[in-house]
Amino acid sequence: MRSTRFRPGLAVSLAVRALRRDPASAAAAVSVLALGLAAPATFFSFLVGASRPLPVPEGDRVVRVSVVQPSRDGRPVGVLEGELAQLAGGRSLTAVGGFRTFAATLVDPELAAAPLFGAALTPEVIPLLGVPPLLGRVPAAGEGEPGLLLGHDLWQEVYGGDAGVLGRLVQVDGERMSVVGVMPPGFAFPFRQNAWTVRAVQPSGEGVVEAMGRLADGVNPEGAQAELALRWGREDARRAEARRGGVVRVRGFTDGRGEGGEAVAFVGLVLVALCLLVIACANVANLLLVRATERVRALAVQAALGAGRAQISAQLLAEALVLAVLGGGVGLLLAHGAVGAVQRALAAEHFGYYWMRLAVDGPVVAFTGALVLGTGLLAGILPAVRVLRVDVQRVLKEESGGRAVGGDGPWGRAFVTGQLALSCAALVAAGLTGVSLLGSWSFGEGIPAEEVLVASVGLDVAGDGGASARQVDARALGEALEARPGVRRAAVASGAPGYAEGISSLWLDGGEAESGSPERIHWNAVTPEFFDVLDLELRAGRSLEWTDDAVSLQVAVVNESFVRRFAGRAPMLGRRLRLAAADTAGWFTVVGVVEDVGLGGGERAREDRVYVPLAQANPPGLLALVRASGDAGVLAPDLRAAMAATDRTLAVWGVRTLADAHAYMIRVPRAIALMALGGGGAGFLVAAVGLYGLLAFRVRQRRGELGVRLAVGADGGRLAREVLGWALAVLVPAAALGLALAWAASPFLVAALLGMDPRAPGVYAGVAAAFLAVGVAAALGPALRAAAVDPASALRGQ
């Protein structure tokens, strides 16, 4: 008796059984889907991580209130302290406060100074956030001795987690304060601050603050915006003309943050990844269609024995869904690994604002689950539709087939050629970034990068040029460092090779017009011991000396690369140069040449350098460089004590080896390179599977023709070579187009290549060879299948 009842359990059981009969193609499909699903899951985790709400109780209800002027291209109108009262008192916000950020130096008379990145809050802010201190209390506005809240990390770093810190008197940029509390771990409001003060609103109310509030229950940002716009508008006539006409905007506190446009960039990455997923789905649909056409007789027999169209289509869809679920699981594992690698590469201190955190968590899993469902349906519908169109009686009598995605005509070949060309271009990008990535790990081959410890010295933590390098006794500081046990040599400089170096406009020789186009070059202001610390040998002339001070002739030492670039036939010693960034209008006379630093990582990473005496320049910040006689890591705790012994007002931070410091500087390009490397390889694998699917389907469609040719004496090897010829007819144009696309787009890759030439011919040649080799390998399966066709079975339509 014929049964057409739909049974999902049976459909899944038959689907699993069918997949187990051909594990190779099932594994290929799962791999392709895993790669196709891993990419959007990874980039979606970036998007979620960059837009998380504040990590405070009901942080999604904390909003920021800004005012812009549409008549002036949407420029912001600063909210004054006195105007906070105009925004408060309504029903939409339970509280309104404001803050401003600042940078300063924290000086404890008994300890070394430390950099402080703080926020001055109005009294409403801490209660509004709902985060109580871990220790102590929240300072009250207007206290006789201003109170200071320490961040947990700053408390651990400076005071070692000592609970007796409460009540200590410190100075913050010369202002006397009392430590009254410590905030809990992870609190760094508003962006990445480590200390807070509470200030009463000044009577004049002229200070500009960033306004914020907490939404009342049942109120959304749009409703709050409407109410605050009315309250703001009532006072508009009293404002200065330049500040009138402002429009209030209310958004989630973390919404739209990021000067670099992180959210927009991550949305773009998600869209690109979804395009890769669509291509992956199309290729898997081809694989499933090949499987379905090879099983079309068996499916027709099932239909003849009573299986209904719903049962057959459900079985084919179940196969696609099972593959999609498996691919989604593997894809989530790949995404978890990729996200973890990026998080570790950037590290918490480097990744945007403090609420940003990369993780494959609930939203990412839900997003991937939706993609899995859509992927299964998209990949399974085409095979199901094709098979259901087949006439059962005809199939039982003869062979019937289908059509691959795009068919075997011009559109089908164009589809595969296009994705292969794009994958080839992506492979070039992956090859370039991969080679540059290998080069970045060769950093320090020419210098003792693991033996040198660098530490930032806090002259100008605000970055506004308010402090002067000449205020520091660099010689005394270097001598104090060298006096510490385990220190072999010490120097003070504005930067170190590959870390915090200055880049300046350069004019060479006084006869050249200053209005001309200057060269760009790396430069460092250094003490004489700098070259000994880094083992840089003098090649010509003399080195820098302590007698090269502010009142003597301005001199400079250049490296060998500088000589090769600028000397020409004229000797370099005695020539004069000027550096715009050295904060001096004078000309420096070249008195010596030292060897190149040999950083590794590409030609741009080995650029020419100019060294000038620290006493004759005025850089905005300084580094202490310490060459260890043993393990550099054990010296880190001792540096702070050495600095304190010299000058307690000098803040010290960022203590790390020079190798780690360089890795810090290139963390973002290195993370981009890793993603490009993975993405290029994944895209090519997906495209190779697409080529395999097209060729396999072509062989399957022409099985009868191949059987006839073999029956009349054709050579199987010749048929295999013919299939390989079909593959090359697609691969060669795709490779040419892909290489051309990569060549045209190469200037956009410069930022991620860590100094490597974006048009390195060796990489292009290697990618072309690898591309053709892998493409031919993908075609071997269909080629061998064509050579192994059984003429008798083919002629019977089996």
GROMACS .gro file of C-alpha atoms in nm, residues 387-768:
model
  382
  387VAL     CA    1   1.506   1.563  -0.821
  388LEU     CA    2   1.133   1.627  -0.778
  389ARG     CA    3   1.112   1.740  -1.141
  390VAL     CA    4   1.230   1.400  -1.257
  391ASP     CA    5   0.974   1.165  -1.419
  392VAL     CA    6   0.981   0.844  -1.213
  393GLN     CA    7   0.890   0.617  -1.502
  394ARG     CA    8   1.156   0.774  -1.725
  395VAL     CA    9   1.422   0.738  -1.457
  396LEU     CA   10   1.341   0.369  -1.414
  397LYS     CA   11   1.394   0.325  -1.786
  398GLU     CA   12   1.692   0.553  -1.851
  399GLU     CA   13   1.931   0.798  -1.698
  400SER     CA   14   1.819   1.144  -1.592
  401GLY     CA   15   2.020   1.431  -1.455
  402GLY     CA   16   2.008   1.786  -1.340
  403ARG     CA   17   2.206   2.098  -1.372
  404ALA     CA   18   2.473   2.243  -1.152
  405VAL     CA   19   2.438   2.595  -1.012
  406GLY     CA   20   2.472   2.819  -1.315
  407GLY     CA   21   2.471   2.517  -1.548
  408ASP     CA   22   2.757   2.398  -1.769
  409GLY     CA   23   2.715   2.689  -2.010
  410PRO     CA   24   2.875   3.033  -2.011
  411TRP     CA   25   2.702   3.144  -1.690
  412GLY     CA   26   2.813   2.836  -1.500
  413ARG     CA   27   3.174   2.877  -1.610
  414ALA     CA   28   3.157   3.251  -1.537
  415PHE     CA   29   3.028   3.177  -1.186
  416VAL     CA   30   3.315   2.941  -1.108
  417THR     CA   31   3.575   3.157  -1.288
  418GLY     CA   32   3.461   3.462  -1.093
  419GLN     CA   33   3.487   3.300  -0.752
  420LEU     CA   34   3.821   3.142  -0.846
  421ALA     CA   35   3.953   3.484  -0.957
  422LEU     CA   36   3.843   3.644  -0.632
  423SER     CA   37   3.995   3.359  -0.434
  424CYS     CA   38   4.321   3.399  -0.627
  425ALA     CA   39   4.328   3.769  -0.541
  426ALA     CA   40   4.256   3.680  -0.179
  427LEU     CA   41   4.539   3.426  -0.192
  428VAL     CA   42   4.780   3.699  -0.304
  429ALA     CA   43   4.671   3.913  -0.009
  430ALA     CA   44   4.709   3.611   0.218
  431GLY     CA   45   5.053   3.536   0.074
  432LEU     CA   46   5.173   3.892   0.117
  433THR     CA   47   5.043   3.918   0.472
  434GLY     CA   48   5.176   3.572   0.553
  435VAL     CA   49   5.527   3.659   0.436
  436SER     CA   50   5.513   3.991   0.622
  437LEU     CA   51   5.388   3.805   0.930
  438LEU     CA   52   5.688   3.572   0.916
  439GLY     CA   53   5.911   3.876   0.878
  440SER     CA   54   5.756   4.041   1.182
  441TRP     CA   55   5.864   3.745   1.396
  442SER     CA   56   6.222   3.796   1.283
  443PHE     CA   57   6.233   4.131   1.464
  444GLY     CA   58   6.547   4.192   1.664
  445GLU     CA   59   6.787   3.972   1.467
  446GLY     CA   60   7.026   4.265   1.446
  447ILE     CA   61   6.979   4.395   1.801
  448PRO     CA   62   6.947   4.234   2.148
  449ALA     CA   63   6.570   4.285   2.158
  450GLU     CA   64   6.513   4.023   2.428
  451GLU     CA   65   6.784   4.165   2.654
  452VAL     CA   66   6.671   4.529   2.640
  453LEU     CA   67   6.395   4.654   2.866
  454VAL     CA   68   6.209   4.972   2.771
  455ALA     CA   69   5.988   5.185   2.994
  456SER     CA   70   5.790   5.500   2.920
  457VAL     CA   71   5.889   5.794   3.138
  458GLY     CA   72   5.595   6.021   3.223
  459LEU     CA   73   5.678   6.365   3.100
  460ASP     CA   74   5.357   6.439   2.917
  461VAL     CA   75   5.091   6.176   2.978
  462ALA     CA   76   4.830   6.412   2.840
  463GLY     CA   77   5.009   6.436   2.509
  464ASP     CA   78   4.960   6.811   2.485
  465GLY     CA   79   5.325   6.911   2.482
  466GLY     CA   80   5.301   7.071   2.825
  467ALA     CA   81   5.620   6.914   2.959
  468SER     CA   82   5.974   6.936   2.827
  469ALA     CA   83   6.236   6.665   2.786
  470ARG     CA   84   6.492   6.920   2.896
  471GLN     CA   85   6.333   6.917   3.244
  472VAL     CA   86   6.471   6.566   3.300
  473ASP     CA   87   6.831   6.501   3.403
  474ALA     CA   88   6.882   6.220   3.154
  475ARG     CA   89   7.241   6.161   3.256
  476ALA     CA   90   7.152   6.118   3.623
  477LEU     CA   91   6.863   5.892   3.528
  478GLY     CA   92   7.086   5.671   3.315
  479GLU     CA   93   7.350   5.650   3.587
  480ALA     CA   94   7.087   5.559   3.847
  481LEU     CA   95   6.963   5.279   3.622
  482GLU     CA   96   7.313   5.147   3.557
  483ALA     CA   97   7.375   5.135   3.931
  484ARG     CA   98   7.102   4.875   3.979
  485PRO     CA   99   7.207   4.509   4.006
  486GLY     CA  100   7.177   4.315   3.682
  487VAL     CA  101   7.195   4.623   3.458
  488ARG     CA  102   7.470   4.615   3.198
  489ARG     CA  103   7.403   4.949   3.027
  490ALA     CA  104   7.127   5.211   3.029
  491ALA     CA  105   7.023   5.499   2.808
  492VAL     CA  106   6.743   5.750   2.768
  493ALA     CA  107   6.585   5.822   2.430
  494SER     CA  108   6.271   5.950   2.265
  495GLY     CA  109   6.214   5.611   2.104
  496ALA     CA  110   6.363   5.271   2.035
  497PRO     CA  111   6.397   5.077   1.709
  498GLY     CA  112   6.051   4.958   1.612
  499TYR     CA  113   5.885   5.122   1.912
  500ALA     CA  114   5.765   5.480   1.966
  501GLU     CA  115   6.006   5.623   1.711
  502GLY     CA  116   5.944   5.967   1.573
  503ILE     CA  117   5.880   6.034   1.204
  504SER     CA  118   5.983   6.375   1.078
  505SER     CA  119   6.011   6.580   0.764
  506LEU     CA  120   6.377   6.601   0.662
  507TRP     CA  121   6.564   6.873   0.477
  508LEU     CA  122   6.919   6.784   0.379
  509ASP     CA  123   7.181   7.060   0.340
  510GLY     CA  124   7.103   7.426   0.396
  511GLY     CA  125   7.098   7.515   0.031
  512GLU     CA  126   6.772   7.332  -0.037
  513ALA     CA  127   6.451   7.534  -0.024
  514GLU     CA  128   6.256   7.470   0.293
  515SER     CA  129   5.935   7.515   0.099
  516GLY     CA  130   6.018   7.215  -0.121
  517SER     CA  131   5.875   6.869  -0.065
  518PRO     CA  132   6.071   6.723   0.228
  519GLU     CA  133   6.163   6.359   0.277
  520ARG     CA  134   6.013   6.154   0.561
  521ILE     CA  135   6.239   5.970   0.800
  522HIS     CA  136   6.257   5.798   1.139
  523TRP     CA  137   6.452   5.983   1.403
  524ASN     CA  138   6.541   5.944   1.769
  525ALA     CA  139   6.680   6.182   2.029
  526VAL     CA  140   6.921   5.975   2.240
  527THR     CA  141   7.187   5.984   2.506
  528PRO     CA  142   7.536   5.862   2.406
  529GLU     CA  143   7.488   5.519   2.568
  530PHE     CA  144   7.203   5.439   2.328
  531PHE     CA  145   7.434   5.278   2.073
  532ASP     CA  146   7.606   5.061   2.336
  533VAL     CA  147   7.272   4.939   2.470
  534LEU     CA  148   7.175   4.817   2.122
  535ASP     CA  149   7.523   4.701   2.012
  536LEU     CA  150   7.528   4.941   1.718
  537GLU     CA  151   7.884   4.978   1.592
  538LEU     CA  152   8.029   5.305   1.469
  539ARG     CA  153   8.118   5.286   1.098
  540ALA     CA  154   8.260   5.633   1.038
  541GLY     CA  155   8.325   5.959   1.219
  542ARG     CA  156   8.240   5.984   1.587
  543SER     CA  157   7.948   5.896   1.810
  544LEU     CA  158   7.737   6.132   2.016
  545GLU     CA  159   7.889   6.264   2.339
  546TRP     CA  160   7.769   6.429   2.657
  547THR     CA  161   7.944   6.746   2.548
  548ASP     CA  162   7.689   6.772   2.267
  549ASP     CA  163   7.459   6.984   2.478
  550ALA     CA  164   7.210   7.264   2.425
  551VAL     CA  165   7.479   7.533   2.379
  552SER     CA  166   7.716   7.342   2.148
  553LEU     CA  167   7.705   7.277   1.776
  554GLN     CA  168   7.397   7.074   1.684
  555VAL     CA  169   7.513   6.735   1.557
  556ALA     CA  170   7.360   6.413   1.429
  557VAL     CA  171   7.456   6.054   1.365
  558VAL     CA  172   7.297   5.866   1.075
  559ASN     CA  173   7.291   5.500   0.984
  560GLU     CA  174   7.423   5.320   0.676
  561SER     CA  175   7.084   5.308   0.504
  562PHE     CA  176   7.065   5.685   0.531
  563VAL     CA  177   7.406   5.713   0.364
  564ARG     CA  178   7.304   5.480   0.080
  565ARG     CA  179   6.990   5.680   0.018
  566PHE     CA  180   7.119   6.036   0.039
  567ALA     CA  181   7.496   6.046   0.004
  568GLY     CA  182   7.532   5.980  -0.364
  569ARG     CA  183   7.891   6.060  -0.460
  570ALA     CA  184   7.934   6.326  -0.191
  571PRO     CA  185   8.063   6.225   0.154
  572MET     CA  186   7.796   6.227   0.424
  573LEU     CA  187   8.014   6.346   0.713
  574GLY     CA  188   7.990   6.722   0.747
  575ARG     CA  189   7.659   6.758   0.563
  576ARG     CA  190   7.372   6.932   0.741
  577LEU     CA  191   7.012   6.830   0.792
  578ARG     CA  192   6.705   6.968   0.962
  579LEU     CA  193   6.424   6.773   1.135
  580ALA     CA  194   6.088   6.946   1.164
  581ALA     CA  195   5.979   6.726   1.455
  582ALA     CA  196   6.287   6.790   1.669
  583ASP     CA  197   6.133   7.116   1.797
  584THR     CA  198   6.430   7.320   1.686
  585ALA     CA  199   6.487   7.553   1.393
  586GLY     CA  200   6.859   7.474   1.376
  587TRP     CA  201   7.050   7.255   1.138
  588PHE     CA  202   7.230   6.941   1.257
  589THR     CA  203   7.574   6.855   1.122
  590VAL     CA  204   7.635   6.485   1.052
  591VAL     CA  205   7.938   6.374   1.256
  592GLY     CA  206   7.908   5.995   1.246
  593VAL     CA  207   7.762   5.685   1.080
  594VAL     CA  208   7.646   5.376   1.269
  595GLU     CA  209   7.534   5.038   1.144
  596ASP     CA  210   7.170   4.966   1.059
  597VAL     CA  211   6.949   4.837   1.335
  598GLY     CA  212   6.842   4.533   1.130
  599LEU     CA  213   6.484   4.508   1.249
  600GLY     CA  214   6.363   4.251   0.999
  601GLY     CA  215   6.005   4.242   0.869
  602GLY     CA  216   6.055   4.397   0.525
  603GLU     CA  217   6.234   4.683   0.362
  604ARG     CA  218   6.010   4.955   0.504
  605ALA     CA  219   6.086   4.829   0.855
  606ARG     CA  220   6.458   4.891   0.787
  607GLU     CA  221   6.420   5.257   0.691
  608ASP     CA  222   6.701   5.506   0.738
  609ARG     CA  223   6.740   5.669   1.075
  610VAL     CA  224   6.879   5.989   1.221
  611TYR     CA  225   7.000   6.014   1.582
  612VAL     CA  226   7.042   6.351   1.754
  613PRO     CA  227   7.154   6.431   2.111
  614LEU     CA  228   6.868   6.435   2.357
  615ALA     CA  229   6.997   6.762   2.499
  616GLN     CA  230   6.959   6.928   2.156
  617ALA     CA  231   6.600   6.822   2.087
  618ASN     CA  232   6.272   6.848   2.272
  619PRO     CA  233   6.064   6.531   2.217
  620PRO     CA  234   5.723   6.503   2.385
  621GLY     CA  235   5.809   6.186   2.574
  622LEU     CA  236   6.098   5.967   2.676
  623LEU     CA  237   6.190   5.601   2.709
  624ALA     CA  238   6.437   5.445   2.944
  625LEU     CA  239   6.634   5.162   2.779
  626VAL     CA  240   6.805   4.911   3.005
  627ARG     CA  241   7.038   4.637   2.877
  628ALA     CA  242   7.028   4.346   3.118
  629SER     CA  243   7.328   4.131   3.198
  630GLY     CA  244   7.090   3.837   3.242
  631ASP     CA  245   6.714   3.790   3.221
  632ALA     CA  246   6.560   4.128   3.136
  633GLY     CA  247   6.226   4.031   3.291
  634VAL     CA  248   6.363   4.026   3.646
  635LEU     CA  249   6.463   4.392   3.616
  636ALA     CA  250   6.110   4.518   3.557
  637PRO     CA  251   6.012   4.558   3.926
  638ASP     CA  252   6.342   4.734   3.995
  639LEU     CA  253   6.295   5.004   3.732
  640ARG     CA  254   6.027   5.186   3.929
  641ALA     CA  255   6.251   5.205   4.236
  642ALA     CA  256   6.539   5.336   4.024
  643MET     CA  257   6.317   5.607   3.878
  644ALA     CA  258   6.187   5.704   4.221
  645ALA     CA  259   6.542   5.736   4.351
  646THR     CA  260   6.613   5.985   4.073
  647ASP     CA  261   6.292   6.185   4.055
  648ARG     CA  262   5.970   6.087   4.237
  649THR     CA  263   5.761   6.301   4.004
  650LEU     CA  264   5.848   6.089   3.698
  651ALA     CA  265   5.574   5.841   3.613
  652VAL     CA  266   5.690   5.508   3.473
  653TRP     CA  267   5.473   5.268   3.279
  654GLY     CA  268   5.471   5.028   2.987
  655VAL     CA  269   5.770   4.828   3.112
  656ARG     CA  270   5.842   4.550   2.860
  657THR     CA  271   6.125   4.402   2.657
  658LEU     CA  272   6.201   4.568   2.325
  659ALA     CA  273   6.077   4.257   2.144
  660ASP     CA  274   5.744   4.276   2.328
  661ALA     CA  275   5.729   4.651   2.266
  662HIS     CA  276   5.768   4.597   1.892
  663ALA     CA  277   5.496   4.329   1.900
  664TYR     CA  278   5.274   4.584   2.075
  665MET     CA  279   5.333   4.839   1.798
  666ILE     CA  280   5.241   4.597   1.519
  667ARG     CA  281   4.959   4.416   1.702
  668VAL     CA  282   4.683   4.547   1.476
  669PRO     CA  283   4.858   4.480   1.140
  670ARG     CA  284   4.959   4.138   1.271
  671ALA     CA  285   4.597   4.057   1.366
  672ILE     CA  286   4.481   4.178   1.023
  673ALA     CA  287   4.750   3.967   0.859
  674LEU     CA  288   4.636   3.657   1.047
  675MET     CA  289   4.275   3.713   0.944
  676ALA     CA  290   4.375   3.779   0.583
  677LEU     CA  291   4.584   3.463   0.580
  678GLY     CA  292   4.298   3.253   0.714
  679GLY     CA  293   4.040   3.423   0.496
  680GLY     CA  294   4.244   3.381   0.178
  681GLY     CA  295   4.301   3.012   0.242
  682ALA     CA  296   3.936   2.957   0.332
  683GLY     CA  297   3.814   3.139   0.021
  684PHE     CA  298   4.039   2.936  -0.203
  685LEU     CA  299   3.929   2.607  -0.048
  686VAL     CA  300   3.566   2.705  -0.104
  687ALA     CA  301   3.642   2.798  -0.466
  688ALA     CA  302   3.834   2.471  -0.521
  689VAL     CA  303   3.532   2.275  -0.399
  690GLY     CA  304   3.320   2.476  -0.643
  691LEU     CA  305   3.551   2.376  -0.928
  692TYR     CA  306   3.535   2.014  -0.814
  693GLY     CA  307   3.156   2.026  -0.804
  694LEU     CA  308   3.133   2.174  -1.153
  695LEU     CA  309   3.370   1.918  -1.304
  696ALA     CA  310   3.212   1.627  -1.117
  697PHE     CA  311   2.870   1.729  -1.242
  698ARG     CA  312   3.001   1.771  -1.594
  699VAL     CA  313   3.147   1.419  -1.588
  700ARG     CA  314   2.821   1.287  -1.444
  701GLN     CA  315   2.614   1.453  -1.718
  702ARG     CA  316   2.838   1.316  -1.994
  703ARG     CA  317   2.871   0.971  -1.848
  704GLY     CA  318   2.681   0.818  -2.135
  705GLU     CA  319   2.895   0.996  -2.395
  706LEU     CA  320   3.214   0.889  -2.214
  707GLY     CA  321   3.091   0.530  -2.203
  708VAL     CA  322   3.028   0.530  -2.579
  709ARG     CA  323   3.375   0.670  -2.649
  710LEU     CA  324   3.537   0.411  -2.425
  711ALA     CA  325   3.330   0.136  -2.588
  712VAL     CA  326   3.460   0.230  -2.934
  713GLY     CA  327   3.823   0.230  -2.820
  714ALA     CA  328   3.894   0.570  -2.664
  715ASP     CA  329   4.183   0.581  -2.416
  716GLY     CA  330   4.082   0.644  -2.051
  717GLY     CA  331   4.394   0.853  -1.995
  718ARG     CA  332   4.297   1.078  -2.285
  719LEU     CA  333   3.952   1.133  -2.128
  720ALA     CA  334   4.117   1.218  -1.796
  721ARG     CA  335   4.342   1.471  -1.969
  722GLU     CA  336   4.035   1.617  -2.137
  723VAL     CA  337   3.870   1.678  -1.799
  724LEU     CA  338   4.195   1.837  -1.676
  725GLY     CA  339   4.186   2.054  -1.986
  726TRP     CA  340   3.835   2.167  -1.889
  727ALA     CA  341   3.976   2.260  -1.548
  728LEU     CA  342   4.269   2.454  -1.693
  729ALA     CA  343   4.032   2.638  -1.926
  730VAL     CA  344   3.869   2.776  -1.610
  731LEU     CA  345   4.180   2.804  -1.392
  732VAL     CA  346   4.413   2.996  -1.624
  733PRO     CA  347   4.177   3.289  -1.696
  734ALA     CA  348   4.077   3.294  -1.329
  735ALA     CA  349   4.441   3.310  -1.221
  736ALA     CA  350   4.519   3.590  -1.466
  737LEU     CA  351   4.215   3.791  -1.357
  738GLY     CA  352   4.285   3.729  -0.987
  739LEU     CA  353   4.648   3.836  -1.014
  740ALA     CA  354   4.543   4.150  -1.200
  741LEU     CA  355   4.286   4.232  -0.930
  742ALA     CA  356   4.546   4.179  -0.658
  743TRP     CA  357   4.798   4.399  -0.843
  744ALA     CA  358   4.541   4.679  -0.873
  745ALA     CA  359   4.435   4.650  -0.508
  746SER     CA  360   4.788   4.613  -0.368
  747PRO     CA  361   4.823   4.979  -0.254
  748PHE     CA  362   4.537   4.922  -0.010
  749LEU     CA  363   4.733   4.642   0.159
  750VAL     CA  364   5.032   4.854   0.259
  751ALA     CA  365   4.907   4.924   0.612
  752ALA     CA  366   4.883   4.552   0.691
  753LEU     CA  367   5.211   4.439   0.534
  754LEU     CA  368   5.454   4.559   0.803
  755GLY     CA  369   5.693   4.711   0.552
  756MET     CA  370   5.675   4.450   0.276
  757ASP     CA  371   5.648   4.541  -0.093
  758PRO     CA  372   5.277   4.488  -0.186
  759ARG     CA  373   5.383   4.390  -0.538
  760ALA     CA  374   5.659   4.146  -0.451
  761PRO     CA  375   5.694   3.935  -0.770
  762GLY     CA  376   5.798   3.623  -0.579
  763VAL     CA  377   5.469   3.616  -0.390
  764TYR     CA  378   5.264   3.659  -0.709
  765ALA     CA  379   5.457   3.381  -0.886
  766GLY     CA  380   5.425   3.151  -0.585
  767VAL     CA  381   5.052   3.213  -0.554
  768ALA     CA  382   5.000   3.148  -0.927
   0.00000   0.00000   0.00000
